[in-house]
Each structure stands twice: as structure tokens, then as C-alpha cells.
Short mmCIF file of C-alpha atoms in Angstrom, two decimals:
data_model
loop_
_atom_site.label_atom_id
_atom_site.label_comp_id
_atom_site.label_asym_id
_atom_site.label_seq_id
_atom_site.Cartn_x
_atom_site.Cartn_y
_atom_site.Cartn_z
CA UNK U 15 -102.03 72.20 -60.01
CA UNK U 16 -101.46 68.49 -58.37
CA UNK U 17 -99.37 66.47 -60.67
CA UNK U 18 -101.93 63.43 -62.90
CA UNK U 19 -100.48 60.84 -60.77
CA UNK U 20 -99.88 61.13 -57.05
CA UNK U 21 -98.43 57.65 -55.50
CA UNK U 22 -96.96 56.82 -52.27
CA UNK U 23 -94.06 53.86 -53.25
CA UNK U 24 -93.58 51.53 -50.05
CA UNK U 25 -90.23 49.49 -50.41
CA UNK U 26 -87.41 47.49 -49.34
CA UNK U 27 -84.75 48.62 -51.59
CA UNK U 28 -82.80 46.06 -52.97
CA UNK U 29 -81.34 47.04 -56.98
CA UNK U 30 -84.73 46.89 -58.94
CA UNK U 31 -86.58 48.87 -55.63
CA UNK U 32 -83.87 51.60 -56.44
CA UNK U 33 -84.42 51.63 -60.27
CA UNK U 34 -88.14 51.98 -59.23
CA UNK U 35 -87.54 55.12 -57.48
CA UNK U 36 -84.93 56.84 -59.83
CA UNK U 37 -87.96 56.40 -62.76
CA UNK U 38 -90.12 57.66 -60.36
CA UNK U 39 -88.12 60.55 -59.36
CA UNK U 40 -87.02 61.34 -63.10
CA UNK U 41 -90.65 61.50 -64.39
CA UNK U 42 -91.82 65.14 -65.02
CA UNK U 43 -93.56 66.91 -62.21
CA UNK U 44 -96.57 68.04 -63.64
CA UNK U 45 -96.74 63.50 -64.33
CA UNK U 46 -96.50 62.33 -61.37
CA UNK U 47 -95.80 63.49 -57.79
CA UNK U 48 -94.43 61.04 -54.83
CA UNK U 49 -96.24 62.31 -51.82
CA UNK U 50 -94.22 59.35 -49.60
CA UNK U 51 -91.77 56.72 -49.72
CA UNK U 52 -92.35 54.27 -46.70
CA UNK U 53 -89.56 51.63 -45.54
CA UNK U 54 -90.48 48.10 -44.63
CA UNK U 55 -87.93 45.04 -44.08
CA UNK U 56 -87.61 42.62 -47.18
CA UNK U 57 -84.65 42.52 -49.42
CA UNK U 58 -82.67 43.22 -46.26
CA UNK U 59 -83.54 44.75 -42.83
CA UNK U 60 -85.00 47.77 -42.18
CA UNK U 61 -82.67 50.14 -41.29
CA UNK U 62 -80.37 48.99 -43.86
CA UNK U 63 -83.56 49.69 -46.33
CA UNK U 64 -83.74 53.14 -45.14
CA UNK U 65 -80.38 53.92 -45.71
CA UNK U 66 -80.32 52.78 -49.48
CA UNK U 67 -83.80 55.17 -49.73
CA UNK U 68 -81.56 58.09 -47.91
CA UNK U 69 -78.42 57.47 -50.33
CA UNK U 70 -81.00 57.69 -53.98
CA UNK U 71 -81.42 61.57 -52.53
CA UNK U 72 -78.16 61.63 -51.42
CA UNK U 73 -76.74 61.03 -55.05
CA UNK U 74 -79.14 62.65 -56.61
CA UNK U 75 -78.38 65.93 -55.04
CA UNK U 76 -74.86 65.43 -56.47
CA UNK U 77 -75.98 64.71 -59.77
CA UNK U 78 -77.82 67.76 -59.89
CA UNK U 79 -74.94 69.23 -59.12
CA UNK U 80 -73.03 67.95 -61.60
CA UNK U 81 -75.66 68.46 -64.58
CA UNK U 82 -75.56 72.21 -63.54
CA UNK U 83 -71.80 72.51 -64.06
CA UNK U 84 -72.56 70.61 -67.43
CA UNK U 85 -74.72 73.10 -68.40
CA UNK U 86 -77.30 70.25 -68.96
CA UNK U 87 -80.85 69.94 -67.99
CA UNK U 88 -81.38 69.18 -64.49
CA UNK U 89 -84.73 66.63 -64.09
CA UNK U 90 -85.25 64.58 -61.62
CA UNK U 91 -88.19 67.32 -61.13
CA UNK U 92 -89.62 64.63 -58.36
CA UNK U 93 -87.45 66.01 -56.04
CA UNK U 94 -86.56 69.08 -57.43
CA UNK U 95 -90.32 70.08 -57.44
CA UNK U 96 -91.69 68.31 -54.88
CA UNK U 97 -90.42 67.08 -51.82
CA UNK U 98 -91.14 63.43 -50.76
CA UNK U 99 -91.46 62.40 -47.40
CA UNK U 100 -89.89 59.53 -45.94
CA UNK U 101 -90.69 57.59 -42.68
CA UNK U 102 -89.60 54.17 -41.36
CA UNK U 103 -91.81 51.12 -41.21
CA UNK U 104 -92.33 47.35 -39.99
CA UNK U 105 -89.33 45.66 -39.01
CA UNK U 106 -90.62 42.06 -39.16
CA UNK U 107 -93.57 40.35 -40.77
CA UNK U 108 -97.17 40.75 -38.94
CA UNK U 109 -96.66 36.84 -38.24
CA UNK U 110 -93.59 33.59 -38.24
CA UNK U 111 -90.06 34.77 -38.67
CA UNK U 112 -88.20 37.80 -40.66
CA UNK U 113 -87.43 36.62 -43.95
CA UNK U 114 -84.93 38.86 -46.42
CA UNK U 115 -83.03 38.22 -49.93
CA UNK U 116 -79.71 39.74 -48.81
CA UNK U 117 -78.05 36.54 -50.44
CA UNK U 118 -79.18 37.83 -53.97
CA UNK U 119 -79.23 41.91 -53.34
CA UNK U 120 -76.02 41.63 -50.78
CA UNK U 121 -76.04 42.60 -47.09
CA UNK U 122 -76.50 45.92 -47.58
CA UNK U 123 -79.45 45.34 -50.21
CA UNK U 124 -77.37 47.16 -53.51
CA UNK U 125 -73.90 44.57 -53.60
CA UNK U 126 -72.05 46.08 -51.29
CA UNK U 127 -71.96 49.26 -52.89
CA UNK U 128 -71.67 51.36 -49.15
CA UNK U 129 -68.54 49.50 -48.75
CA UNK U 130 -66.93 49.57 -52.77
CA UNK U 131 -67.83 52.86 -52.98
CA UNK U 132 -68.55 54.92 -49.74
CA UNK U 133 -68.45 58.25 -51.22
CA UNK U 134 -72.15 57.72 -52.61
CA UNK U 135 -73.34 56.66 -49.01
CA UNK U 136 -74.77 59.44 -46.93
CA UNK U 137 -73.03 60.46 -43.64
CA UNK U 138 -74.43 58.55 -40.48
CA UNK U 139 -76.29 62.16 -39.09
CA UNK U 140 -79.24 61.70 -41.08
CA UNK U 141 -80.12 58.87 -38.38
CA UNK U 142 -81.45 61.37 -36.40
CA UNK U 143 -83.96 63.10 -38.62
CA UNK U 144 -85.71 59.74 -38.49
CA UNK U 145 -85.48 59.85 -34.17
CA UNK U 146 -87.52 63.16 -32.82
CA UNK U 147 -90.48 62.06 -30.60
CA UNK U 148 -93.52 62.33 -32.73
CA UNK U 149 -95.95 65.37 -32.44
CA UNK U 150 -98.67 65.44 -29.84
CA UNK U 151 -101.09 67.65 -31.69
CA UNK U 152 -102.74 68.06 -35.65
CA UNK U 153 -101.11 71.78 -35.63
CA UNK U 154 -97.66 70.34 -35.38
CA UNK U 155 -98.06 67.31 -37.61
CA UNK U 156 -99.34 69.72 -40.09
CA UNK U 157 -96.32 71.77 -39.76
CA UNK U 158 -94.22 68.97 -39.80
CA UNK U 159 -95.37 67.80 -43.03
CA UNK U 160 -94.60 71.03 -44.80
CA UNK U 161 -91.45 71.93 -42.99
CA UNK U 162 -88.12 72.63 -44.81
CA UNK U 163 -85.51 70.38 -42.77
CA UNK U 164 -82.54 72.82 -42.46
CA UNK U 165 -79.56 70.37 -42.97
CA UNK U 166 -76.99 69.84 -45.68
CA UNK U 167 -76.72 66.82 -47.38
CA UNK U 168 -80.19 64.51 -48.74
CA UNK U 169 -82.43 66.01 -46.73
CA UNK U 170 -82.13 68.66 -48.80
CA UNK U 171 -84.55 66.30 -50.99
CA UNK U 172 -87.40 64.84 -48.76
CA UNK U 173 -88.90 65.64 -45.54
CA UNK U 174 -88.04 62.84 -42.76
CA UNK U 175 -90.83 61.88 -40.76
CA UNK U 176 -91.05 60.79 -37.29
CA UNK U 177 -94.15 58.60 -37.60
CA UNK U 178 -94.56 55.00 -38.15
CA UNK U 179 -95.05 54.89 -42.44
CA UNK U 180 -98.73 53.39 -41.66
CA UNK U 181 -99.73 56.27 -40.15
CA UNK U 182 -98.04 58.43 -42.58
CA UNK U 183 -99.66 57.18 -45.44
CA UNK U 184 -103.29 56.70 -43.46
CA UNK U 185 -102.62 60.40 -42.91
CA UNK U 186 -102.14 61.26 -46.19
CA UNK U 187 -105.38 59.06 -47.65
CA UNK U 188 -106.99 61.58 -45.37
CA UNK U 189 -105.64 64.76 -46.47
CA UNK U 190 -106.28 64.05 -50.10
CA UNK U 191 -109.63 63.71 -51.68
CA UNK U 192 -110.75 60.00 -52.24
CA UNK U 193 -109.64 58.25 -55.57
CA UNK U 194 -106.44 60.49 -56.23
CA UNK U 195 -103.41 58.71 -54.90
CA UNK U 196 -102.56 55.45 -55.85
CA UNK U 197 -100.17 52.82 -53.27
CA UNK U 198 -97.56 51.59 -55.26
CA UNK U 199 -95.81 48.36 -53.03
CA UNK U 200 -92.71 46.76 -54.21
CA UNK U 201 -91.66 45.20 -51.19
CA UNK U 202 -93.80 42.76 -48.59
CA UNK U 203 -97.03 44.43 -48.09
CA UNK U 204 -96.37 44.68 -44.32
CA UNK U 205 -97.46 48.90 -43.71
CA UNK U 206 -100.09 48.28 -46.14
CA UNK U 207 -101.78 45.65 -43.94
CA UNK U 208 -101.15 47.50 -40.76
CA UNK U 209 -102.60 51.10 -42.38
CA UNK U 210 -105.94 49.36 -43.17
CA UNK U 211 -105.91 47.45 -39.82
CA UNK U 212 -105.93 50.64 -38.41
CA UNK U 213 -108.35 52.39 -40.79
CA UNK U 214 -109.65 50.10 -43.47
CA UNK U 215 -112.41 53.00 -44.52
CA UNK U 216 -109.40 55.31 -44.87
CA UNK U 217 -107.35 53.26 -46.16
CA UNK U 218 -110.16 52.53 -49.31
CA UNK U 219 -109.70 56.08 -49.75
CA UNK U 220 -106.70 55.23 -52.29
CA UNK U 221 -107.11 55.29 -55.91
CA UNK U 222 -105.89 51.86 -56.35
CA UNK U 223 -102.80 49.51 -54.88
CA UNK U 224 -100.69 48.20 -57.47
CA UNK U 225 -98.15 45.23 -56.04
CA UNK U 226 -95.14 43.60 -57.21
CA UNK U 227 -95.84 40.31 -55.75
CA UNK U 228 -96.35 36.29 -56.53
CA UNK U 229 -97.03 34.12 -59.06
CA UNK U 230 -99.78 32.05 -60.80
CA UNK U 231 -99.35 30.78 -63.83
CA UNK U 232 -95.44 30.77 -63.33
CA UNK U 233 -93.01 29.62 -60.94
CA UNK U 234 -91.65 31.66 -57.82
CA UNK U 235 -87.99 32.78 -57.15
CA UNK U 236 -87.61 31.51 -53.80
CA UNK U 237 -89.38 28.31 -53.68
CA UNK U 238 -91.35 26.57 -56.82
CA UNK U 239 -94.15 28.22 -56.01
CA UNK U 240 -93.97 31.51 -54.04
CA UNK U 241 -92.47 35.03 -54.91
CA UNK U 242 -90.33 37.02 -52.08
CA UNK U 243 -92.23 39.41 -51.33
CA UNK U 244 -95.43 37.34 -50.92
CA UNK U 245 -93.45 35.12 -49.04
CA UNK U 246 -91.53 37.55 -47.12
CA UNK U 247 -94.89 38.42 -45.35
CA UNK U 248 -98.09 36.05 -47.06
CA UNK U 249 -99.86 37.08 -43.94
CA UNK U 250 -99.77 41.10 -44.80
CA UNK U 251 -100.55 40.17 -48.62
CA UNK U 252 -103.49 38.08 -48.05
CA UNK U 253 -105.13 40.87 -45.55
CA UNK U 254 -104.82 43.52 -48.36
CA UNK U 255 -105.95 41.30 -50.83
CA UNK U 256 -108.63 40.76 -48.65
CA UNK U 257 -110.16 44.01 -49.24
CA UNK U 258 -110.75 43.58 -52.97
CA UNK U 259 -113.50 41.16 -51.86
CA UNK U 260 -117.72 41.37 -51.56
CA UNK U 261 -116.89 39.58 -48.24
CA UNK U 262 -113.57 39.86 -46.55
CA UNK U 263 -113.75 37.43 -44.17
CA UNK U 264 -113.59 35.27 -46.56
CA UNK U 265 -110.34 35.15 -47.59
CA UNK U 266 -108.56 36.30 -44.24
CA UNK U 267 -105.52 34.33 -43.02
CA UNK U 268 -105.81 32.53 -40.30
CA UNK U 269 -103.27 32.84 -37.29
CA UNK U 270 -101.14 30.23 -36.48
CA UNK U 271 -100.63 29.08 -33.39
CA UNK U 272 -97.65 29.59 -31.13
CA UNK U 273 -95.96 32.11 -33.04
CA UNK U 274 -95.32 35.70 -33.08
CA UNK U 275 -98.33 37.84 -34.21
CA UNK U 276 -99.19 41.41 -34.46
CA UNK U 277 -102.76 40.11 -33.50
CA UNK U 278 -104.49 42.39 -36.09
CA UNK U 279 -108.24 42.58 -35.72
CA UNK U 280 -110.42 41.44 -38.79
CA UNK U 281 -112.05 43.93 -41.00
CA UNK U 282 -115.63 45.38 -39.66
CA UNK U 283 -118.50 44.33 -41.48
CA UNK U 284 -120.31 47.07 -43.99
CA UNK U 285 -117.09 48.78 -45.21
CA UNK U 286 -117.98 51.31 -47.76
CA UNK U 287 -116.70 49.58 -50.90
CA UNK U 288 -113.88 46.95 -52.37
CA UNK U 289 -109.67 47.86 -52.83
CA UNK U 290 -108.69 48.18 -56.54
CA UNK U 291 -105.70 46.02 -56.83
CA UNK U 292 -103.60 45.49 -59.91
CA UNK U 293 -100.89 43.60 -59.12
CA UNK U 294 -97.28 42.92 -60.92
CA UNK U 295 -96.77 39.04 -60.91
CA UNK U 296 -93.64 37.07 -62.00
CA UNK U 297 -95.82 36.01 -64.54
CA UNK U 298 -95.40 39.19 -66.04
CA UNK U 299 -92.19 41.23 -64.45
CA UNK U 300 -90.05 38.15 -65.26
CA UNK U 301 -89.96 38.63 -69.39
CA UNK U 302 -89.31 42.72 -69.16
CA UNK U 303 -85.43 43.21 -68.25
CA UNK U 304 -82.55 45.39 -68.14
CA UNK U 305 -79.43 44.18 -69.65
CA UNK U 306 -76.23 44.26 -69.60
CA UNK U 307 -75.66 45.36 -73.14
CA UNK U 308 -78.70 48.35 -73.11
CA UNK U 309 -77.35 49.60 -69.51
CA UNK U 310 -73.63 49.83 -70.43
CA UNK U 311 -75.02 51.56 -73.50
CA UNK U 312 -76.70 54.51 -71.50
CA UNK U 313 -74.23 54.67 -68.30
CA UNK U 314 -70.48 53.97 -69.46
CA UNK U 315 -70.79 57.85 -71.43
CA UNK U 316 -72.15 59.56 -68.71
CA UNK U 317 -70.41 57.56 -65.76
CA UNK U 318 -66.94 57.93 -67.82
CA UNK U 319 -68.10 61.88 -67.94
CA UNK U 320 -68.25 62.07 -64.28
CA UNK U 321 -71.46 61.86 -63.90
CA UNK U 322 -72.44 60.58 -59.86
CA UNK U 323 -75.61 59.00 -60.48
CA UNK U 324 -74.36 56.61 -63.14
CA UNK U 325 -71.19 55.52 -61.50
CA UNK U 326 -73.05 54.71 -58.70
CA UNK U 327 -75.95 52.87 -60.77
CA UNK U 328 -72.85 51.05 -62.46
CA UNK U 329 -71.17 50.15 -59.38
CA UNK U 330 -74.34 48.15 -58.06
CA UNK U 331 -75.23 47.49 -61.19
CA UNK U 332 -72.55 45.19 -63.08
CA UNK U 333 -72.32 42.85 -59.48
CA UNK U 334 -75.76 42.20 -59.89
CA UNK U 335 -75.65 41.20 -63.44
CA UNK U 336 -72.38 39.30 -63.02
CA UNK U 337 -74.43 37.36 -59.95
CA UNK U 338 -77.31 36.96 -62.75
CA UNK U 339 -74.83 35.62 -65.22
CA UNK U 340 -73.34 33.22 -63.04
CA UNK U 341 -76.81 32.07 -61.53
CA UNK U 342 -79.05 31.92 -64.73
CA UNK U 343 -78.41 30.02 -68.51
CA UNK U 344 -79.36 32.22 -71.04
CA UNK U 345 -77.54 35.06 -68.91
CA UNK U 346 -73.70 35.43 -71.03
CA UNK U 347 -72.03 38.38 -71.48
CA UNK U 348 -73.88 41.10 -72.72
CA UNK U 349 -76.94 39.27 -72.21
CA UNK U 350 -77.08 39.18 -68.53
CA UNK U 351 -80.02 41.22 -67.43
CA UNK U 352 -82.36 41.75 -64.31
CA UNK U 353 -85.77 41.60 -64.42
CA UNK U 354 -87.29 45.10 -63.48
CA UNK U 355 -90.03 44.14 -61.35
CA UNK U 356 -90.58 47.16 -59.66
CA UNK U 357 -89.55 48.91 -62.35
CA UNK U 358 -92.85 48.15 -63.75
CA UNK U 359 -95.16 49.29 -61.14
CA UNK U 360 -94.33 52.69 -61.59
CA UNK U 361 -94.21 52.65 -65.42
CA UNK U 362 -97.97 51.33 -64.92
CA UNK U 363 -99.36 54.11 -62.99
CA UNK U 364 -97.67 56.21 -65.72
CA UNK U 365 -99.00 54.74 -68.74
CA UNK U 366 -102.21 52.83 -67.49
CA UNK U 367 -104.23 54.52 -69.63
CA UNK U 368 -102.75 52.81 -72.51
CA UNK U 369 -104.86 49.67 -73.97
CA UNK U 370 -101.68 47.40 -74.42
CA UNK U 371 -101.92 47.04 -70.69
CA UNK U 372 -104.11 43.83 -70.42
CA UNK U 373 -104.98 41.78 -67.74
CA UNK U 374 -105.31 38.30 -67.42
CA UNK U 375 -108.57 37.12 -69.22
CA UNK U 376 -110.05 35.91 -65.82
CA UNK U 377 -110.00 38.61 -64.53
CA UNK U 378 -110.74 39.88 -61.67
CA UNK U 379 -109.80 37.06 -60.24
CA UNK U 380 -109.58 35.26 -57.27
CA UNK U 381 -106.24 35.02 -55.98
CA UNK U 382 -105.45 33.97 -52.45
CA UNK U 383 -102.53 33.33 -50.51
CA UNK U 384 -101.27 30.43 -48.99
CA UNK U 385 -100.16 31.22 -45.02
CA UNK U 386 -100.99 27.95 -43.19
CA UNK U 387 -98.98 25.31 -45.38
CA UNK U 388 -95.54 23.62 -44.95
CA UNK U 389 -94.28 23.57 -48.69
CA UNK U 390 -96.10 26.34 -49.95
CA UNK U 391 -95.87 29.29 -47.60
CA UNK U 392 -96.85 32.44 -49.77
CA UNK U 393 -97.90 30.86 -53.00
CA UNK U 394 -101.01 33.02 -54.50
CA UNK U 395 -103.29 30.50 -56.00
CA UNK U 396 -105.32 31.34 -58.58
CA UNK U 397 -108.46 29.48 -59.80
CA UNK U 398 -107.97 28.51 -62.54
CA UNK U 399 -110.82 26.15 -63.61
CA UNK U 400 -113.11 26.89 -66.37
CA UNK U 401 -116.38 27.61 -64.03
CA UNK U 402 -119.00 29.96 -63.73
CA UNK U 403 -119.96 31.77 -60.19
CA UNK U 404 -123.06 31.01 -58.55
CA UNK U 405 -125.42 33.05 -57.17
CA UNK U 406 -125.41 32.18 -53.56
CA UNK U 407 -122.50 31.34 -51.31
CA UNK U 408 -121.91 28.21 -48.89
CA UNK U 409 -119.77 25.64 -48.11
CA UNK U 410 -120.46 23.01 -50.89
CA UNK U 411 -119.14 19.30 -51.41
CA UNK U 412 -118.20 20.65 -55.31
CA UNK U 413 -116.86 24.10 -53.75
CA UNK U 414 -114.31 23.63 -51.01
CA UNK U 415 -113.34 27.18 -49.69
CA UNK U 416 -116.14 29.36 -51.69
CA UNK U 417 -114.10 29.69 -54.76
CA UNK U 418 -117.15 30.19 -56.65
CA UNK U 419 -119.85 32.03 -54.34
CA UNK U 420 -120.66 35.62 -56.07
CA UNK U 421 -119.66 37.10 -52.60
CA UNK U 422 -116.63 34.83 -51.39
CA UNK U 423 -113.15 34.84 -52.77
CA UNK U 424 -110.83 38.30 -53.91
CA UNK U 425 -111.08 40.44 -57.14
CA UNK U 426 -107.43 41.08 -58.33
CA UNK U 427 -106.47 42.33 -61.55
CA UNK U 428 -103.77 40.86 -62.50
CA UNK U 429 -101.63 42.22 -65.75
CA UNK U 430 -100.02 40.19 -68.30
CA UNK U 431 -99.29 42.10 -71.43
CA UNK U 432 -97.93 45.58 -71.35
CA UNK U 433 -97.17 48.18 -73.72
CA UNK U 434 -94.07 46.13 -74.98
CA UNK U 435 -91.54 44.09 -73.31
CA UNK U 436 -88.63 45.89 -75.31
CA UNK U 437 -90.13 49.32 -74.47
CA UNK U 438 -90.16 48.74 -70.40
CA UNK U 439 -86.00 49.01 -70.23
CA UNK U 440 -85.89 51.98 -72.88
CA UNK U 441 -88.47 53.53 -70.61
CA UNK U 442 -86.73 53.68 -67.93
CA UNK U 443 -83.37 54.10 -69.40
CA UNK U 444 -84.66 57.24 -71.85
CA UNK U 445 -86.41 58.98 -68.52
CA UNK U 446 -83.14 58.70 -65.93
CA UNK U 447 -80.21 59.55 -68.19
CA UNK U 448 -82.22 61.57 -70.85
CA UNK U 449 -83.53 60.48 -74.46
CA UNK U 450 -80.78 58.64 -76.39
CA UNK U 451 -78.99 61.42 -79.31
#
């Protein structure tokens, strides 16, 4: 029987990515099931990305290990009953230069932990599950996708694939019946974009996309007004957000000239319905954290146990806070803490049936993003004025840019309350290390 909630996670991992993924991975099969994990650039390059994804299975196959000599119960039942695939995607933005937040995350995207602690970093031969020529016919991509990879080490855990992560996840919108697996993107929204370039009526297939990305009624983190991974790629976000619109076109980006450009053609006319985004704003990820004091709490017993999976969470873990302490007022001691913006994507899809979820009262509304501007790349602008749609649409002296027009403008849901903003780091911390005693 398929799992209640089947996702594919696309991210640049970066700390909070990783936390993302471990709740993911911890959650009870029969919960959820994570059909794919797809790799884009963001917090640091791609490659480097793919390697932090590689190392989560990597120590998690040693902390199975060492729960079994405990005698304790194993979980992580995401990879111990299912079997993820993995597959590499864009390297760069579909338009204007690679952007990444390796200042913040460190080069390697989780504070240098390869380097301070190299026994929790996979060995370099799992490069070349990622490098076989792709298939040339449906028989042996279908094999492919169920195949056992016979190698020690990670791979144990997932299935690497081959094919660029667009077509992966097009291909697995196709192979599942239509409303039953949800996109969850906590990095730029770069595959996204290029998946329903290729196939927006496939890509529609998905249940909904839920995004970790911008800001409204807040501030950003990299300039005053844009979020990273908007910024990191506002081109990619404002195609996807795109299809949550009556009328596309409306809200498309518009290329600029003279630089680099994937050159992605716009969206056909007459596609068979609008994308369900709910997306994870500043405005909300910003006030649920992890800190310094709760972590400690769950991880210094088990990591002073021996346990693998919390001496490596500790050993990213307490750099980041320290680089949140010294950064941020309000950030001493014990209460240093990181926000756990992806964090929260995932605990959505697992609890979004539960009415302390709330949107903001407008909407859906119409959120755009800024690509063509000099001081406010990647800002998502909301309208915010207190005005009623009209029933036609049209260029209008009182209604620059259709902001009003029944069939202009995108329909985003975007959340603001959830079930509890002390809950969200208990969450997490009860479902990876195990209900507190």
C-alpha cells in the first residue's frame, strides 16, 4: 500500500536542507515515502550539493548500524523501506550569474564538516554511480529505476540515477496517477522550471509544490527585500509561479538582454488546469527555530553514546549556531538557534491536514517576482492593497501590470500560522532521535 504522502524533495543542501531530509527520512513509512531527491546549485555548487545528499545515506547507514548493536529501534524507515532515488540537476540559474550562500553554510555547504570530520564523508567512488550514459530505451529506464545498485557503502540507501533530475521527476509525475505526489523545493526552483518547460501538462500532474522561498510582508536575508533562494534563481521561481495562474503569460519573466539564458519557451495556451502552490516564506520560517539549548538537549546523550548520526549533526551543527550567535542580537549562548526553513516544508506535507495551518488572509494571492530590477532582483511582491478583482482584464491607467484582472496575476497560498512555533523544533527533534523519556 503507497505510503499517505509521496514527495519528491529538490535541494541544495546547506544545514537546514539536511535537517529537511533527516525528518523526512525518519518519518514512518506507511507516512510518507520519498520517491526522489533532486540536486540543484544554491547554498553551494552542485556537485558539492550532491555530495552532502550522498553523505545523509552515508551516515545513516552507520547509524543503523549502530542502533542495531544498541539493541534499539532502527527508523529511519524512509530508507530502510523505501529506496529514494537520487539524480543530479542544474548547475547554474536558467538566466544572469550563479549565485550561492557558501559564506553562511561554508564551502562545502555543512561548515566544513568533510574536512573536521572526514570519517562521516562518503568515499569519492560513489562519483561514478552518478556517470553511466543514460538508457536509450523505456525497458531499461524501467529497470533502472527498480534496480538494486550492488555496492557497499550509501548506495546501499538510494538508487543513483543517470538522468538529468527534470526528467527524473517528469518521469515520475508520469508513472504515478495525477494528484498523488507532492514537489517539495527547498532550494532555487531551477529543475522545477526546467521539468514544466519540458512538460508543463505533466508536470500539473503533481499534487501540489510547496516552496521555501521569499518574502512579503518581511524582510529578505540577502538583500532588504529578497530571500536566497528566490534570488538565487527569480527567473525559475517566477516561471513556476506562473502556472498557478488563469493566464500564464501574464506573469512570465521577461529575458534580459545580453546575458546567459536557457531560452525556455513560454507555456502553450489551453493547459489543462492551474499549479497548487503553498509556499514557505520568511514571513513564516523565520519565527520557528532550532536552538542551541533544545539541540544539545537531544544530541549530547546520544552523540556522547556513540551514536554517528548525532556527532555528525553536532559537528555541523554548533559552527552554525556559533556563526548565528556571532551574526544575530538576540542569539547568546543557549539561545542561538537557526531558523528551520526547510524544516518546515516537510512537516507541512505531514500535518497539512491540520486547521492550525493558515494561510495568509489574502489568499490566494498574487505574488510575483521581481527579475528585471537593479535593487530588487528576486523580491516576491505581493499586492497588498485593499481591492477587489474585476471582471475583465486590460491594461488600465488605475491597474498597471493586471494586478486586479480575474484572469491576470498568480494564485499562491502562502502560510503564516502553523500548528505551533514551539512544536516545529520538538517535531523534528522527537522524529530523528526518538520521543524524549
Amino acid at each position: 500500500m503507497p505510503a499517505k504522502n509521496r514527495v519528491i524533495i529538490d535541494t541544495d543542501p546547506g544545514c537546514d536542507d539536511v535537517l529537511a531530509m533527516l525528518l523526512a527520512f525518519a518519518t514512518k513509512a506507511e507516512d510518507l515515502e520519498v520517491l526522489l531527491v533532486s540536486v540543484t546549485h544554491g547554498n553551494v555548487d552542485v556537485r558539492s550539493c550532491l555530495r552532502n545528499v550522498v553523505a545523509i545515506f552515508h551516515v545513516l547507514e552507520k547509524e543503523l548500524e549502530w542502533r542495531k548493536e544498541q539493541g534499539m529501534p532502527l527508523g529511519f524507515e524512509g530508507i530502510t523501506k523505501h529506496k529514494p532515488i537520487v539524480a543530479i540537476g542544474a548547475d547554474a540559474p536558467l538566466q544572469e550569474t550563479t549565485e550561492s550562500a557558501d559564506y553562511f553554510h561554508g564551502v562545502d555547504g555543512l561548515a566544513g564538516v568533510h574536512d573536521s570530520h572526514p570519517h562521516f564523508s562518503p568515499v569519492e567512488d560513489w562519483r561514478n554511480l552518478f556517470e553511466r550514459p543514460p538508457p536509450d530505451d523505456d525497458l531499461t529506464r524501467q529497470a533502472r529505476s527498480t534496480a538494486e545498485v550492488d555496492v557497499d557503502g550509501p548506495a546501499k540507501s538510494f538508487t543513483p540515477s543517470p538522468s538529468p533530475a527534470h526528467k527524473e521527476i517528469l518521469r515520475l509525475l508520469r508513472e504515478n496517477e495525477p494528484g498523488t505526489v507532492t514537489l517539495v523545493g527547498v532550494g532555487p526552483l531551477t529543475n522545477f522550471a526546467l521539468a514544466a518547460a519540458e512538460d508543463p501538462e505533466t508536470f500539473l500532474r503533481c499534487r501540489e509544490v510547496v516552496a521555501m522561498g521569499g518574502t512579503v510582508d518581511g524582510i529578505g536575508n540577502v538583500t532588504p527585500v529578497a530571500e536566497f533562494n528566490v534570488y538565487a534563481d527569480p527567473f525559475a521561481a517566477a516561471r513556476v509561479y506562473a502556472l498557478t495562474s488563469p493566464r500564464p503569460s501574464s506573469t512570465m519573466p521577461v529575458p534580459i538582454e545580453g546575458e546567459p539564458s536557457q531560452h525556455l519557451a513560454p507555456y502553450p495556451a489551453g493547459l489543462p488546469g492551474q499549479l497548487r502552490l503553498v509556499l514557505m516564506s520568511l514571513d513564516i520560517t523565520e519565527s520557528h527555530t532550532l536552538s542551541r539549548r533544545d539541540f544539545n538537549a537531544r544530541a549530547a546523550g546520544p552523540a556522547g553514546r556513540g551514536s554517528p548520526l548525532a556527532q555528525w549533526m553536532t559537528a555541523f551543527m554548533t559552527p552554525m549556531l556559533d556563526k548565528m550567535e556571532r551574526l544575530h542580537t538576540g542569539h547568546e549562548g543557549d539561545g542561538a538557534a537557526l531558523a528551520l526553513h526547510d524544516p518546515l516544508c516537510v512537516w507541512y506535507v505531514l500535518t497539512r491536514d491540520d486547521p492550525r495551518w493558515r494561510a495568509s488572509p489574502r489568499s490566494p494571492e498574487d505574488i510575483r517576482v521581481e527579475t528585471a530590477a537593479q535593487w530588487s532582483r528576486g523580491m516576491t511582491v505581493g499586492d497588498k492593497r485593499p481591492r477587489k478583482r474585476r471582471d475583465s482584464d486590460g491594461e488600465a491607467p488605475h491597474d498597471r501590470g493586471n494586478w486586479l484582472g480575474n484572469k491576470s496575476g498568480n494564485r499562491i497560498y502562502r502560510m503564516m500560522e502553523s500548528p505551533g512555533r514551539d512544536l516545529a523544533a520538538k517535531y523534528l527533534l522527537d522524529t530523528v532521535f526518538g520521543p524524549e523519556t
